Coordinates of C-alpha atoms and ligand atoms in Angstrom, one line a residue:
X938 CA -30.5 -57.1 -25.5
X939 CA -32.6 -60.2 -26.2
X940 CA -35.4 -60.6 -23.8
X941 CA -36.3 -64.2 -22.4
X942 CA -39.8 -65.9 -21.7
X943 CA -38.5 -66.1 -18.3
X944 CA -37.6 -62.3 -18.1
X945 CA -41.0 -61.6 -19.4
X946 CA -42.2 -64.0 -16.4
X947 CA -40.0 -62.1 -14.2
X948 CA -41.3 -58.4 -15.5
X949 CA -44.8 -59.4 -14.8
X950 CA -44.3 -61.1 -11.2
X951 CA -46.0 -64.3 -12.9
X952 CA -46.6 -66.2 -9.8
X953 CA -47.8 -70.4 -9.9
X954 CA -45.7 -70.0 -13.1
X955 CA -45.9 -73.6 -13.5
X956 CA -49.0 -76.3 -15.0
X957 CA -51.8 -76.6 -12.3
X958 CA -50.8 -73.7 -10.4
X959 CA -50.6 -73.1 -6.8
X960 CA -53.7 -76.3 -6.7
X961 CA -51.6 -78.9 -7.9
X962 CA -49.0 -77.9 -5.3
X963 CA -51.1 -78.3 -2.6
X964 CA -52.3 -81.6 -3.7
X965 CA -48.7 -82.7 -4.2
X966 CA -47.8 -82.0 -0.8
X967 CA -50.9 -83.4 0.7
X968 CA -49.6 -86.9 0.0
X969 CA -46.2 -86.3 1.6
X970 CA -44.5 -86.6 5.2
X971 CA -43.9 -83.2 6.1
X972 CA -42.8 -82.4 9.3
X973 CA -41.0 -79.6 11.7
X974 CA -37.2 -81.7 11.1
X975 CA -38.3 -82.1 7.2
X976 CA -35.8 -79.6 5.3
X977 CA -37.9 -78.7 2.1
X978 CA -35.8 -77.1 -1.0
X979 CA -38.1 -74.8 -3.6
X980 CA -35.5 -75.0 -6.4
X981 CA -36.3 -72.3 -9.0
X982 CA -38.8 -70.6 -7.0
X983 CA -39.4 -67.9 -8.6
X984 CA -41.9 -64.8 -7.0
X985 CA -41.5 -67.3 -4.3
X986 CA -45.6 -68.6 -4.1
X987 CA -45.0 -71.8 -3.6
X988 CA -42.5 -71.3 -0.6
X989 CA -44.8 -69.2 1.2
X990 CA -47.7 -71.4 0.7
X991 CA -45.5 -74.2 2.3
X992 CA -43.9 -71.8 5.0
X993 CA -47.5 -70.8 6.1
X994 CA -49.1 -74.2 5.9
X995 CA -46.8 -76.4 7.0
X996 CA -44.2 -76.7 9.9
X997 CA -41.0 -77.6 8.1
X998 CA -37.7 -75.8 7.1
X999 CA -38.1 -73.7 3.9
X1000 CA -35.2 -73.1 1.3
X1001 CA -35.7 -71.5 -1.8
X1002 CA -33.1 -71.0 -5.0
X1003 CA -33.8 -68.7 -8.2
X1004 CA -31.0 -67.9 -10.8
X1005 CA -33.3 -64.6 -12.0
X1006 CA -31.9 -61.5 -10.2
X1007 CA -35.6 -60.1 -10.4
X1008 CA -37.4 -63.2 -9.6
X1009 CA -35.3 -63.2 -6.6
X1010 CA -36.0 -59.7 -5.6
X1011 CA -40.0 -60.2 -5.8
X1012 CA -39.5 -63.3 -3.5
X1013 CA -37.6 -61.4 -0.9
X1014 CA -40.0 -58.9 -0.8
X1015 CA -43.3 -61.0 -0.8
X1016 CA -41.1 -63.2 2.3
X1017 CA -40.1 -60.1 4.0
X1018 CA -43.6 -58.6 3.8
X1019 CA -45.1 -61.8 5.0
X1020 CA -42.6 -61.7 7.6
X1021 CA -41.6 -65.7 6.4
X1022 CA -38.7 -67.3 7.4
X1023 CA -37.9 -68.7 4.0
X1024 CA -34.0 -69.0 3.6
X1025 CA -33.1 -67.8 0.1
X1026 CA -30.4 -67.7 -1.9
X1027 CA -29.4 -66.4 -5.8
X1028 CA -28.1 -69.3 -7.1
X1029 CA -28.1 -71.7 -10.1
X1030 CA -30.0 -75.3 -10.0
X1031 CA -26.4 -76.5 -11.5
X1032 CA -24.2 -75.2 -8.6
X1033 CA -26.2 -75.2 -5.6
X1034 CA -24.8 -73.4 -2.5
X1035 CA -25.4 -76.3 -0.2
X1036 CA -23.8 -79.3 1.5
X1037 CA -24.4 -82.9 0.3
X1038 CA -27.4 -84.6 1.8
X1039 CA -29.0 -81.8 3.7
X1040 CA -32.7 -81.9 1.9
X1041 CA -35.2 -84.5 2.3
X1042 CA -37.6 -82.8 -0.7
X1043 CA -37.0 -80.6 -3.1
X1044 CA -40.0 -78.9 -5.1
X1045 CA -38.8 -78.0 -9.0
X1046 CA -42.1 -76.5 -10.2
X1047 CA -41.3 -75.7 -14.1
X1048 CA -37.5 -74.7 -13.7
X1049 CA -35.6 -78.1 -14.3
X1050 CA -37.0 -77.7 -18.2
X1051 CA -34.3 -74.2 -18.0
X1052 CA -31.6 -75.7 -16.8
X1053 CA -29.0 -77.8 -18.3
X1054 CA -31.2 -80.9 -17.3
X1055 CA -28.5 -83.8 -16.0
X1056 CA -26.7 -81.5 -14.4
X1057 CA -29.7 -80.3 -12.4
X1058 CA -30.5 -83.8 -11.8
X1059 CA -27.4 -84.5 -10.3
X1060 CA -27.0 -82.0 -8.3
X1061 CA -30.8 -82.5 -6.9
X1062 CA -29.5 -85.9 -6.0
X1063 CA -26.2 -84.7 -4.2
X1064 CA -28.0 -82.0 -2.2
X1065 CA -30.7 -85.2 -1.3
X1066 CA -30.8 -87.3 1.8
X1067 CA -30.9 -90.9 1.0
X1068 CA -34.6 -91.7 0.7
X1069 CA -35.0 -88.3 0.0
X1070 CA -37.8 -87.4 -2.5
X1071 CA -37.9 -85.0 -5.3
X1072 CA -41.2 -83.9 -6.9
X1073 CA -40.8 -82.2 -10.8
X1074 CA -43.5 -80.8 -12.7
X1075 CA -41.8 -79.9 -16.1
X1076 CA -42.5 -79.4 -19.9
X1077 CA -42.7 -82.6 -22.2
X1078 CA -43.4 -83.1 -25.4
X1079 CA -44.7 -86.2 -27.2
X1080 CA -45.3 -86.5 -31.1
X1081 CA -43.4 -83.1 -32.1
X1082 CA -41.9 -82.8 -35.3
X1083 CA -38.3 -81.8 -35.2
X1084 CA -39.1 -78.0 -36.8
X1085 CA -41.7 -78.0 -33.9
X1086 CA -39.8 -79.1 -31.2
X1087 CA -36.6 -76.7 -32.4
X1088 CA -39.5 -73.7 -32.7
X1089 CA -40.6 -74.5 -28.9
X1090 CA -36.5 -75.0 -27.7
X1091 CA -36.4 -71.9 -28.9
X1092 CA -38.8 -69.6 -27.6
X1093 CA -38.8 -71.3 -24.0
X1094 CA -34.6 -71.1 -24.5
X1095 CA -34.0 -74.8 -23.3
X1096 CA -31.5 -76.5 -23.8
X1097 CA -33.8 -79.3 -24.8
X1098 CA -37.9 -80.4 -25.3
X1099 CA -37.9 -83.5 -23.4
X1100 CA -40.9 -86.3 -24.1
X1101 CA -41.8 -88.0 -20.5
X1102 CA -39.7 -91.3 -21.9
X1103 CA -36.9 -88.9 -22.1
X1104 CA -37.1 -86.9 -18.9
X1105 CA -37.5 -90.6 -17.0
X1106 CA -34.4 -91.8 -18.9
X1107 CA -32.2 -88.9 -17.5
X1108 CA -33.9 -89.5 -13.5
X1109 CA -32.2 -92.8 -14.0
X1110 CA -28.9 -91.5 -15.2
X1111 CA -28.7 -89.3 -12.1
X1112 CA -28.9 -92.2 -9.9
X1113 CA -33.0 -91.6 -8.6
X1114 CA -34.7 -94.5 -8.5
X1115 CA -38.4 -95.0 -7.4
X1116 CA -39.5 -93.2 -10.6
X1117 CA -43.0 -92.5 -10.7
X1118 CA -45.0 -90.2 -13.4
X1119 CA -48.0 -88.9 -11.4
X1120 CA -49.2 -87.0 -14.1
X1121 CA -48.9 -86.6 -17.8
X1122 CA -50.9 -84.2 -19.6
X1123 CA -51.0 -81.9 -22.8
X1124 CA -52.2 -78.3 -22.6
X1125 CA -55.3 -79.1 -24.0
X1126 CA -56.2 -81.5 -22.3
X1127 CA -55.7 -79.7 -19.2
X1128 CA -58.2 -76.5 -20.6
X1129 CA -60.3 -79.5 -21.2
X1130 CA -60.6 -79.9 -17.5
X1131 CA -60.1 -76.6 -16.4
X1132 CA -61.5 -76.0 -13.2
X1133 CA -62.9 -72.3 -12.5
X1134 CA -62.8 -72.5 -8.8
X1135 CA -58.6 -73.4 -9.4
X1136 CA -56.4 -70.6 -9.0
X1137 CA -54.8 -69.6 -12.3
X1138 CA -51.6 -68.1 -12.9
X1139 CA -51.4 -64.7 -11.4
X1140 CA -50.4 -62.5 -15.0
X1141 CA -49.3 -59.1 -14.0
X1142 CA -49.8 -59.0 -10.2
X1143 CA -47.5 -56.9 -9.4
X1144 CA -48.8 -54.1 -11.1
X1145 CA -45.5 -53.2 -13.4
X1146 CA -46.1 -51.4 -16.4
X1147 CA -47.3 -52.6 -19.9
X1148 CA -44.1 -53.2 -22.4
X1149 CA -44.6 -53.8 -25.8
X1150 CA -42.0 -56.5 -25.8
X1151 CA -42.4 -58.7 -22.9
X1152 CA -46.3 -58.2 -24.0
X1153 CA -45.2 -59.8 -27.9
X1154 CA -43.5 -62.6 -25.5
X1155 CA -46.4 -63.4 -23.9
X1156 CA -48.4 -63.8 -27.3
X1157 CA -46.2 -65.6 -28.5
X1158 CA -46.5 -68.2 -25.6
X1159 CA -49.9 -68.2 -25.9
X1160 CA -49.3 -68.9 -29.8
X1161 CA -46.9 -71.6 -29.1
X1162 CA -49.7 -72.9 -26.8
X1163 CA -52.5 -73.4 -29.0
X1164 CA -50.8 -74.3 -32.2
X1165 CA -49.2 -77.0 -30.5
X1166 CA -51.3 -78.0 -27.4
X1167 CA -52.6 -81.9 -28.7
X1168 CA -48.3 -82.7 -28.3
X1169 CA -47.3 -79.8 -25.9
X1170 CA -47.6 -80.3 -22.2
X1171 CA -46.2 -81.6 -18.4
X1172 CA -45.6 -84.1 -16.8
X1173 CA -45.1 -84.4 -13.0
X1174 CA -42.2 -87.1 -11.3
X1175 CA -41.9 -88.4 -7.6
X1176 CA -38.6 -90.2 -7.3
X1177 CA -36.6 -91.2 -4.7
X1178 CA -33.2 -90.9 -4.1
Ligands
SAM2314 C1 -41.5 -70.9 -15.2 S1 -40.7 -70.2 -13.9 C2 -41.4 -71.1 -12.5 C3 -41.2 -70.3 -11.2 C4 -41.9 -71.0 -10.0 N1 -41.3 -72.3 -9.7 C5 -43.4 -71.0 -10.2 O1 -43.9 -72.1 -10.3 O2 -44.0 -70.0 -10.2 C6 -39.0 -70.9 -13.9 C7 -38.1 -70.4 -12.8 O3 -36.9 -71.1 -12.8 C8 -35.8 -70.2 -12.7 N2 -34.7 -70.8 -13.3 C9 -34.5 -71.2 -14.6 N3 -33.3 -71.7 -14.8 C10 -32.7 -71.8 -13.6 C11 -31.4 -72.2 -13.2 N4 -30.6 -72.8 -14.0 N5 -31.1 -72.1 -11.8 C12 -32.0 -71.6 -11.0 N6 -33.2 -71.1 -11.3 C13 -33.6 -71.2 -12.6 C14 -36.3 -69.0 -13.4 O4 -35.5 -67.8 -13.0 C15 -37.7 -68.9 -13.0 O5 -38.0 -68.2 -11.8

């Protein structure tokens, strides 16, 4: 059976799997209205960090999605253990199990970039309040050659390696307006400014056992990384519904 960069993620517990980590989260949410009647969706949560970051810190209603049986197992546990009332639910970004209008933000921390992207957006917008506000941080690419950008759809298994024009163009389609880009960066120039004191990406923290493959996965992401970090990178959207 083929293995996935996402199962590898899954293997190792990878938690903040996303650009900036848990810190960019915080300051993300630091600049929104969150309140005890706010209704907050963590869509493609994976180990379920960011979830119980907000469930601890702030007073709102927490729902979390991941596709990835294991992904969801790790977040159960860490919410259980943490005794967190996060509601969460198997499910696909494409077919969420929820009425229309019933979130007023939804957090898609690197998991849009997996999914079949306009489908995900619409549905973001149908499960979306009017005014509603959805924050993305999410692969893009700019000045990739086609070989490259096929090598990197690839490895990552997207469907596609969107450039930030491209991820904005497809917010529009979905019917968000109130499109901002609050960040645009490549991988090197974020170890550029790489900040010690930031908290990384938490690689094998859940103590599971070396494999060869997942390991050869994890190269190969770190490959991918370097060869192309000047065009490789994220960008982060705020738009409204
Ligand atoms: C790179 S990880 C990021 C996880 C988490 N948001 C974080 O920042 O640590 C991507 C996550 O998106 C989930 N995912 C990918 N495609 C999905 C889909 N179509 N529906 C739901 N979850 C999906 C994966 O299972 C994985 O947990």
């Amino acid at each position: 059976m083929n293995r996935s960069y996402q199962d590898a993620l899954a293997y190792y517990g990878i938690e903040g799997a996303h650009p900036g980590s848990l810190g960019l989260t915080k300051q993300l949410l630091q600049n929104e209205a969150i309140g005890p009647k706010t209704r907050l969706l963590d869509a493609g949560c994976g180990t379920g960090q960011t979830s119980a970051y907000i469930s601890k810190n702030y007073p709102c209603r927490v729902y979390a999605i991941d596709s990835h049986p294991e992904m969801v197992k790790k977040a159960y546990s860490r919410f259980e253990a943490e005794g967190l009332p996060v509601r969460l639910r198997q499910s696909s970004i494409e077919h969420m199990p929820f009425k229309s209008e019933k979130f007023d933000m939804i957090l898609a921390e690197s998991s849009t970039a997996f999914t079949t992207v306009p489908k995900a957006l619409s549905e973001y917008h149908r499960v979306l309040k009017k005014e509603g506000v959805l924050l993305t941080i999410d692969m893009a690419a700019r000045g990739l050659s086609a070989r490259a950008r096929e090598e990197v759809r690839r490895f990552y298994g997207v469907h596609e390696v969107l450039t930030p024009e491209e991820w904005t163009a497809y917010f529009k389609e979905a019917g968000f307006r109130g499109i901002s880009v609050l960040k645009t960066s490549t991988i090197n120039e974020e170890l550029a400014s790489y900040d010690p004191g930031r908290l990384p990406a938490n690689l094998g923290a859940q103590g599971s056992m070396p494999s060869p493959v997942y390991d050869g996965i994890m190269k190969k992401h770190q490959q991918i990384s370097m060869v192309y970090g000047n065009q490789l990178g994220y960008c982060v959207f705020r738009v409204t519904k």
